[in-house]
Short mmCIF file of C-alpha atoms and ligand atoms in Angstrom, two decimals:
data_model
loop_
_atom_site.label_atom_id
_atom_site.label_comp_id
_atom_site.label_asym_id
_atom_site.label_seq_id
_atom_site.Cartn_x
_atom_site.Cartn_y
_atom_site.Cartn_z
CA MET A 1 -139.58 -73.77 -70.15
CA ASN A 2 -142.43 -76.06 -71.71
CA LEU A 3 -141.20 -78.10 -74.70
CA PHE A 4 -143.64 -75.94 -76.92
CA LEU A 5 -141.55 -73.25 -75.87
CA ARG A 6 -138.64 -74.00 -76.14
CA SER A 7 -139.33 -76.06 -79.52
CA LEU A 8 -140.10 -71.99 -80.55
CA ALA A 9 -136.94 -70.63 -79.28
CA LYS A 10 -134.49 -73.33 -81.79
CA LEU A 11 -136.21 -72.54 -84.64
CA LEU A 12 -136.39 -68.54 -83.92
CA ALA A 13 -132.74 -69.08 -83.27
CA LEU A 14 -132.77 -71.62 -86.40
CA LEU A 15 -134.04 -69.16 -88.36
CA SER A 16 -131.80 -65.59 -87.30
CA LEU A 17 -128.62 -68.51 -88.27
CA GLY A 18 -129.75 -69.32 -91.47
CA PHE A 19 -130.29 -65.27 -92.30
CA PHE A 20 -127.50 -64.03 -90.89
CA MET A 21 -125.52 -66.63 -93.41
CA ALA A 22 -127.00 -65.65 -96.69
CA ALA A 23 -126.22 -62.22 -95.44
CA CYS A 24 -122.59 -62.68 -95.33
CA THR A 25 -123.19 -65.11 -98.10
CA ALA A 26 -124.62 -62.49 -100.39
CA LYS A 27 -121.50 -59.99 -98.99
CA SER A 28 -118.98 -62.47 -99.46
CA GLY A 29 -119.94 -62.63 -102.28
CA SER A 30 -120.19 -59.71 -103.00
CA ASP A 31 -116.75 -58.75 -101.96
CA THR A 32 -114.63 -61.75 -103.58
CA ALA A 33 -116.84 -63.79 -107.37
CA ASP A 34 -118.22 -61.30 -109.59
CA LEU A 35 -121.94 -60.36 -109.66
CA THR A 36 -123.20 -62.79 -112.50
CA TRP A 37 -126.83 -61.03 -111.85
CA GLN A 38 -127.97 -57.41 -113.21
CA PRO A 39 -129.94 -55.29 -110.34
CA GLU A 40 -133.01 -53.60 -111.94
CA GLU A 41 -132.11 -50.80 -111.04
CA ILE A 42 -128.89 -49.37 -109.04
CA ASN A 43 -129.09 -45.64 -106.97
CA GLY A 44 -133.43 -45.68 -108.29
CA LYS A 45 -131.48 -45.48 -112.12
CA LYS A 46 -133.19 -48.29 -114.44
CA THR A 47 -129.84 -50.82 -115.95
CA TYR A 48 -130.15 -52.00 -119.71
CA ALA A 49 -131.45 -55.24 -117.95
CA GLU A 50 -134.80 -52.62 -116.99
CA LEU A 51 -135.06 -50.48 -120.19
CA VAL A 52 -138.11 -51.13 -122.70
CA VAL A 53 -137.99 -48.90 -125.89
CA GLY A 54 -139.55 -49.03 -128.91
CA TYR A 55 -137.99 -48.00 -132.46
CA SER A 56 -139.76 -46.87 -135.47
CA GLN A 57 -137.28 -47.48 -138.36
CA ILE A 58 -137.71 -46.18 -141.85
CA GLY A 59 -137.33 -49.60 -143.73
CA ALA A 60 -134.30 -51.27 -145.49
CA GLU A 61 -134.01 -49.10 -148.73
CA SER A 62 -130.72 -49.48 -149.01
CA GLU A 63 -127.34 -51.54 -147.76
CA TRP A 64 -127.31 -48.41 -144.98
CA ARG A 65 -130.40 -48.85 -143.87
CA ILE A 66 -129.68 -52.75 -143.59
CA GLY A 67 -126.15 -52.25 -141.93
CA ASN A 68 -128.28 -49.76 -139.60
CA THR A 69 -131.00 -52.46 -138.75
CA ALA A 70 -128.25 -54.68 -138.05
CA SER A 71 -126.43 -52.70 -135.49
CA ILE A 72 -129.19 -51.97 -133.50
CA LEU A 73 -130.77 -54.75 -133.33
CA GLU A 74 -127.04 -56.38 -131.62
CA ALA A 75 -126.28 -53.37 -129.58
CA ALA A 76 -130.17 -54.67 -127.32
CA GLU A 77 -129.40 -58.29 -127.70
CA ASN A 78 -126.02 -57.27 -126.32
CA LEU A 79 -126.61 -55.20 -123.81
CA GLY A 80 -130.31 -57.17 -122.75
CA VAL A 81 -132.47 -54.08 -123.47
CA GLU A 82 -136.37 -54.84 -124.18
CA LEU A 83 -136.49 -54.00 -127.85
CA LEU A 84 -140.10 -53.34 -129.83
CA PHE A 85 -138.84 -53.07 -133.76
CA SER A 86 -141.16 -51.52 -135.99
CA ASP A 87 -140.01 -51.29 -140.14
CA GLY A 88 -142.01 -48.64 -141.69
CA GLN A 89 -141.55 -50.05 -145.52
CA GLN A 90 -140.95 -46.35 -146.49
CA ARG A 91 -144.10 -44.81 -145.42
CA GLN A 92 -144.76 -42.87 -142.69
CA GLU A 93 -148.61 -43.23 -141.83
CA ASN A 94 -147.06 -46.88 -140.71
CA GLN A 95 -144.25 -45.10 -138.77
CA ILE A 96 -147.09 -43.23 -136.91
CA ARG A 97 -149.37 -46.38 -135.94
CA ALA A 98 -146.24 -47.30 -134.31
CA ILE A 99 -144.96 -44.92 -132.54
CA ARG A 100 -148.53 -44.48 -131.52
CA THR A 101 -148.77 -48.40 -130.09
CA PHE A 102 -145.38 -48.26 -128.31
CA ILE A 103 -146.75 -44.74 -125.98
CA ALA A 104 -149.80 -47.67 -125.71
CA GLN A 105 -147.42 -49.63 -124.76
CA ARG A 106 -146.14 -47.41 -122.39
CA VAL A 107 -142.02 -47.93 -123.30
CA ASP A 108 -139.28 -45.84 -121.45
CA VAL A 109 -138.22 -43.91 -124.66
CA ILE A 110 -138.66 -43.95 -127.95
CA GLY A 111 -136.42 -44.16 -131.34
CA VAL A 112 -137.29 -42.84 -134.79
CA SER A 113 -135.15 -42.78 -137.78
CA PRO A 114 -138.63 -40.38 -139.39
CA VAL A 115 -138.50 -41.21 -143.64
CA VAL A 116 -139.13 -37.31 -144.82
CA GLU A 117 -139.21 -34.22 -142.23
CA THR A 118 -142.40 -33.00 -142.42
CA GLY A 119 -145.47 -34.19 -140.53
CA TRP A 120 -144.28 -35.76 -137.20
CA GLU A 121 -145.58 -32.47 -134.63
CA SER A 122 -149.75 -34.50 -133.59
CA VAL A 123 -147.48 -37.92 -132.62
CA PHE A 124 -144.84 -36.30 -131.36
CA GLN A 125 -146.50 -34.33 -128.73
CA GLU A 126 -149.53 -36.93 -127.79
CA ALA A 127 -145.81 -38.78 -127.07
CA LYS A 128 -144.34 -36.08 -125.04
CA ASP A 129 -148.61 -35.85 -123.48
CA ALA A 130 -147.40 -39.13 -122.44
CA GLY A 131 -144.16 -38.15 -120.63
CA ILE A 132 -141.97 -40.87 -122.85
CA PRO A 133 -139.19 -38.80 -124.43
CA ILE A 134 -138.09 -39.54 -128.50
CA ILE A 135 -134.54 -39.66 -129.77
CA LEU A 136 -134.59 -39.24 -133.23
CA VAL A 137 -131.60 -41.05 -134.80
CA ASP A 138 -129.78 -40.81 -138.46
CA ARG A 139 -132.69 -38.42 -139.65
CA ARG A 140 -133.97 -35.03 -138.51
CA ALA A 141 -137.62 -34.10 -138.14
CA ALA A 142 -138.87 -30.30 -138.76
CA VAL A 143 -140.86 -30.38 -135.52
CA SER A 144 -140.03 -28.14 -132.79
CA GLU A 145 -137.10 -28.45 -130.16
CA ASP A 146 -139.68 -29.34 -127.09
CA LEU A 147 -140.66 -31.82 -128.99
CA TYR A 148 -137.42 -34.41 -129.10
CA THR A 149 -134.83 -34.69 -126.42
CA ALA A 150 -132.02 -35.17 -129.07
CA TYR A 151 -130.45 -36.20 -132.34
CA LEU A 152 -128.45 -39.25 -133.05
CA GLY A 153 -127.18 -38.76 -136.77
CA SER A 154 -124.58 -37.36 -139.05
CA ASP A 155 -124.22 -33.32 -140.37
CA PHE A 156 -125.54 -34.36 -144.00
CA ILE A 157 -124.26 -30.79 -144.73
CA GLU A 158 -120.80 -31.21 -144.72
CA GLU A 159 -121.76 -34.86 -146.46
CA GLY A 160 -122.90 -32.72 -149.49
CA LYS A 161 -120.17 -30.05 -149.22
CA ASN A 162 -117.47 -33.10 -149.07
CA ALA A 163 -119.66 -34.30 -152.10
CA GLY A 164 -118.84 -31.39 -153.88
CA ARG A 165 -115.21 -31.12 -153.17
CA VAL A 166 -113.92 -34.27 -154.39
CA MET A 167 -116.22 -33.47 -157.66
CA VAL A 168 -114.72 -29.58 -157.82
CA ASP A 169 -111.24 -31.76 -157.91
CA LEU A 170 -112.28 -34.35 -160.19
CA LEU A 171 -113.67 -32.20 -162.94
CA GLY A 172 -111.30 -29.38 -162.87
CA GLY A 173 -113.89 -26.47 -161.82
CA GLU A 174 -116.03 -27.36 -164.88
CA GLY A 175 -118.19 -29.97 -166.43
CA HIS A 176 -122.22 -30.83 -166.46
CA ILE A 177 -123.50 -32.96 -163.57
CA ILE A 178 -126.49 -35.44 -162.78
CA GLU A 179 -127.48 -35.44 -159.44
CA LEU A 180 -129.27 -38.68 -158.08
CA VAL A 181 -131.62 -36.68 -155.66
CA GLY A 182 -132.42 -38.94 -151.92
CA THR A 183 -135.70 -39.42 -150.70
CA VAL A 184 -137.44 -36.52 -151.29
CA GLY A 185 -138.16 -34.76 -148.26
CA SER A 186 -135.73 -36.69 -145.93
CA ALA A 187 -133.58 -34.86 -144.20
CA PRO A 188 -130.05 -36.30 -145.94
CA ALA A 189 -131.53 -35.59 -148.98
CA LEU A 190 -132.21 -31.75 -148.21
CA ASP A 191 -129.20 -31.54 -146.93
CA ARG A 192 -126.81 -32.96 -149.54
CA TYR A 193 -128.48 -30.82 -152.29
CA ALA A 194 -127.45 -27.36 -149.90
CA GLY A 195 -124.11 -28.70 -149.55
CA PHE A 196 -122.90 -29.73 -152.88
CA ARG A 197 -124.12 -26.47 -154.50
CA GLU A 198 -122.61 -24.55 -151.52
CA ILE A 199 -119.45 -25.99 -152.54
CA ILE A 200 -120.00 -26.20 -156.77
CA GLN A 201 -121.64 -22.39 -156.98
CA GLU A 202 -117.68 -20.92 -156.42
CA TYR A 203 -117.17 -22.31 -160.24
CA PRO A 204 -119.74 -20.96 -162.97
CA GLY A 205 -117.86 -23.43 -165.33
CA MET A 206 -119.72 -26.37 -163.40
CA LYS A 207 -123.56 -27.08 -163.83
CA ILE A 208 -125.82 -29.45 -162.21
CA ILE A 209 -127.82 -30.72 -165.71
CA ALA A 210 -130.56 -32.59 -163.90
CA SER A 211 -131.27 -33.43 -160.68
CA GLU A 212 -134.08 -36.70 -160.03
CA SER A 213 -134.90 -38.67 -157.23
CA GLY A 214 -134.02 -42.62 -157.30
CA ASP A 215 -135.38 -42.28 -153.90
CA PHE A 216 -132.20 -43.86 -152.08
CA THR A 217 -132.55 -47.40 -154.03
CA ARG A 218 -130.65 -49.63 -156.60
CA ALA A 219 -133.41 -50.33 -159.39
CA LYS A 220 -134.83 -46.38 -159.40
CA GLY A 221 -131.04 -44.97 -159.16
CA GLU A 222 -130.78 -47.36 -162.77
CA GLU A 223 -133.71 -46.34 -164.39
CA VAL A 224 -133.35 -43.03 -163.86
CA MET A 225 -130.13 -42.82 -164.67
CA ALA A 226 -131.04 -44.76 -167.78
CA ASP A 227 -133.70 -41.73 -168.90
CA LEU A 228 -131.25 -39.20 -168.43
CA LEU A 229 -128.46 -41.41 -170.54
CA LYS A 230 -131.22 -40.64 -173.13
CA LEU A 231 -131.63 -37.35 -172.57
CA TYR A 232 -127.78 -36.30 -172.02
CA GLY A 233 -126.13 -38.61 -173.16
CA ASP A 234 -122.11 -37.52 -174.25
CA GLU A 235 -123.19 -33.91 -171.90
CA ILE A 236 -123.11 -35.97 -168.95
CA ASP A 237 -119.63 -35.52 -167.56
CA ALA A 238 -120.41 -37.31 -163.38
CA VAL A 239 -123.14 -37.93 -161.80
CA TYR A 240 -123.48 -36.78 -157.70
CA ALA A 241 -125.64 -39.50 -155.88
CA HIS A 242 -127.03 -38.90 -152.96
CA ASN A 243 -125.88 -42.84 -151.72
CA ASP A 244 -124.26 -45.83 -152.53
CA ASP A 245 -127.16 -48.08 -154.06
CA MET A 246 -128.49 -45.09 -156.34
CA ALA A 247 -124.76 -44.92 -157.69
CA ILE A 248 -124.50 -48.38 -157.90
CA GLY A 249 -127.93 -48.73 -160.39
CA ALA A 250 -126.60 -45.75 -162.23
CA ILE A 251 -122.55 -47.29 -163.50
CA ARG A 252 -125.92 -50.31 -164.37
CA ALA A 253 -127.19 -47.41 -166.39
CA ILE A 254 -124.34 -46.00 -167.83
CA GLU A 255 -122.87 -49.60 -169.12
CA ALA A 256 -126.01 -50.43 -170.85
CA TYR A 257 -125.68 -47.42 -172.79
CA GLY A 258 -121.99 -48.15 -173.70
CA LEU A 259 -119.63 -45.71 -171.61
CA LYS A 260 -117.21 -46.27 -169.18
CA PRO A 261 -118.47 -45.30 -165.39
CA GLY A 262 -115.44 -43.74 -163.16
CA GLU A 263 -114.07 -42.70 -166.62
CA ASP A 264 -116.24 -41.67 -168.83
CA ILE A 265 -118.63 -40.51 -166.71
CA LYS A 266 -117.14 -39.34 -163.27
CA ILE A 267 -119.33 -40.62 -160.35
CA VAL A 268 -119.44 -39.08 -156.32
CA SER A 269 -121.62 -40.97 -154.04
CA ILE A 270 -121.94 -41.10 -149.88
CA ASP A 271 -122.53 -43.66 -147.76
CA ALA A 272 -119.08 -45.91 -148.01
CA ILE A 273 -120.63 -49.46 -147.74
CA ARG A 274 -119.20 -52.42 -148.73
CA ASP A 275 -120.26 -52.43 -152.53
CA ALA A 276 -119.15 -49.01 -152.84
CA PHE A 277 -115.42 -49.93 -152.51
CA GLN A 278 -115.54 -52.99 -154.76
CA MET A 279 -116.78 -50.60 -157.18
CA MET A 280 -113.96 -48.02 -156.64
CA ILE A 281 -111.50 -51.30 -156.34
CA ASP A 282 -112.73 -52.18 -160.33
CA GLY A 283 -112.58 -48.06 -161.26
CA LYS A 284 -115.99 -47.58 -161.74
CA LEU A 285 -116.43 -45.23 -158.75
CA ASN A 286 -114.22 -42.56 -158.07
CA ALA A 287 -115.09 -41.97 -154.64
CA THR A 288 -117.95 -42.29 -151.68
CA ILE A 289 -118.49 -39.91 -148.45
CA GLU A 290 -118.65 -42.16 -145.42
CA CYS A 291 -122.18 -42.11 -143.74
CA ASN A 292 -122.38 -43.78 -140.35
CA PRO A 293 -124.93 -46.20 -139.76
CA LEU A 294 -123.15 -48.65 -137.09
CA LEU A 295 -125.13 -45.69 -134.36
CA GLY A 296 -126.82 -49.01 -132.41
CA PRO A 297 -124.67 -48.53 -129.43
CA GLN A 298 -124.61 -44.79 -129.08
CA PHE A 299 -128.40 -44.67 -129.58
CA PHE A 300 -129.19 -47.16 -126.70
CA GLU A 301 -126.37 -45.31 -124.22
CA LEU A 302 -128.14 -42.40 -125.17
CA ALA A 303 -131.51 -43.95 -124.26
CA LEU A 304 -130.40 -45.07 -121.16
CA LYS A 305 -129.40 -41.80 -120.01
CA VAL A 306 -132.54 -40.60 -121.18
CA ALA A 307 -134.52 -42.54 -119.19
CA ASN A 308 -133.03 -41.63 -115.89
CA GLY A 309 -133.25 -37.81 -116.64
CA GLU A 310 -129.48 -37.22 -116.85
CA PRO A 311 -128.92 -34.40 -119.08
CA VAL A 312 -127.85 -35.03 -123.05
CA PRO A 313 -127.12 -32.90 -125.58
CA LYS A 314 -129.85 -31.41 -128.54
CA TRP A 315 -126.77 -33.21 -131.41
CA ILE A 316 -124.73 -35.92 -131.68
CA PRO A 317 -123.17 -36.07 -134.46
CA SER A 318 -121.18 -38.94 -136.27
CA GLU A 319 -117.79 -39.31 -136.87
CA GLU A 320 -117.52 -39.49 -141.18
CA GLY A 321 -114.22 -39.60 -143.78
CA VAL A 322 -113.82 -39.67 -147.17
CA PHE A 323 -112.89 -43.13 -149.56
CA PHE A 324 -110.67 -42.85 -152.56
CA PRO A 325 -110.27 -45.89 -154.78
CA GLU A 326 -106.29 -45.83 -153.91
CA ASP A 327 -107.91 -46.83 -150.82
CA ALA A 328 -110.03 -49.01 -150.98
CA ALA A 329 -108.70 -52.59 -151.25
CA GLU A 330 -107.02 -52.09 -147.93
CA ILE A 331 -109.78 -50.59 -146.54
CA MET A 332 -112.62 -52.77 -147.79
CA PRO A 333 -112.10 -56.13 -145.41
CA LEU A 334 -112.68 -53.60 -142.74
CA ARG A 335 -115.73 -52.45 -143.53
CA ARG A 336 -118.30 -53.77 -141.62
CA TYR A 337 -121.58 -52.88 -143.67
C1 GZL B 1 -127.98 -41.42 -144.60
C2 GZL B 1 -129.45 -42.32 -144.53
C3 GZL B 1 -129.80 -41.92 -145.93
C4 GZL B 1 -128.88 -43.15 -146.30
C5 GZL B 1 -129.31 -44.20 -146.92
O1 GZL B 1 -128.31 -41.36 -142.78
O2 GZL B 1 -130.93 -41.51 -143.86
O3 GZL B 1 -130.74 -43.02 -145.75
O4 GZL B 1 -127.63 -42.01 -147.14
C6 GZL B 1 -130.26 -44.33 -146.56
O5 GZL B 1 -128.46 -45.11 -148.00
O6 GZL B 1 -131.59 -44.79 -147.12
#
């Protein structure tokens, strides 16, 4: 055999030995040490490392929203998901623009928390036509069910009913109530409005003497409550606020008016943010109904299943409780938002 053929034979022998070792190493590696690499696909299914998600957030209007955003960003970071995040600054047109951008960028899944219930059919249809599934997070949209894959969020009607039950107990079944409504047309505002009335309508002595929107913000809640105190003053027995931020604004207005919030005027609100626990410790808030914003991990688990075409429930409700002043000091340190 001439020199060239001998050299070629040696080269092929070395190469085949090297290949075999590599295979063994990989095999022995998988048998012994943990795999540090994350395969992009397992059995043809995407993993988090390969998932690309577009998320259209409402804004930063409340402590609840800030906690919700933190949960989503933290979960994406922890799971290694590529997240395109857009803050809509509480304007629907910004959210629609963001969704169109996500479609153009061919993300795997779109998550959206709709600022209001209506006006989404067209852009959701565009996502459907592009084959990109939509997951509603936190708030629902009034569209046909074929335009979104799942809704991950609270039962706002039940939250309103819980607030009503607590208010009945606080007022002994009779009194004049001021209602501070959330963002007009939003799912939580519509449902908390309805749920509360479902309970108090059983008590003819309980009357809502005014119902105005504070848009889920502290500043607007304080402004609206100050105006209503001028109109109704000592007639007011209680405030029902659709979120803690408006309740905290109302507490400021009640104190400025010269009355004691939590005593002269009872206050029930929703969200259970950390500042609400402080208000209960200070005796200025009588109860807060939990609305869980920590939806990040659940959202991405859902998004991965949807991206892989796995069946998911149409609605995944959050688990939530009711909190009172007597437990506030013990629970507050445990609260994450
Ligand atoms: C409820 C959420 C609401 C909160 C507010 O799920 O959409 O929006 O109750 C927030 O604090 O602004």
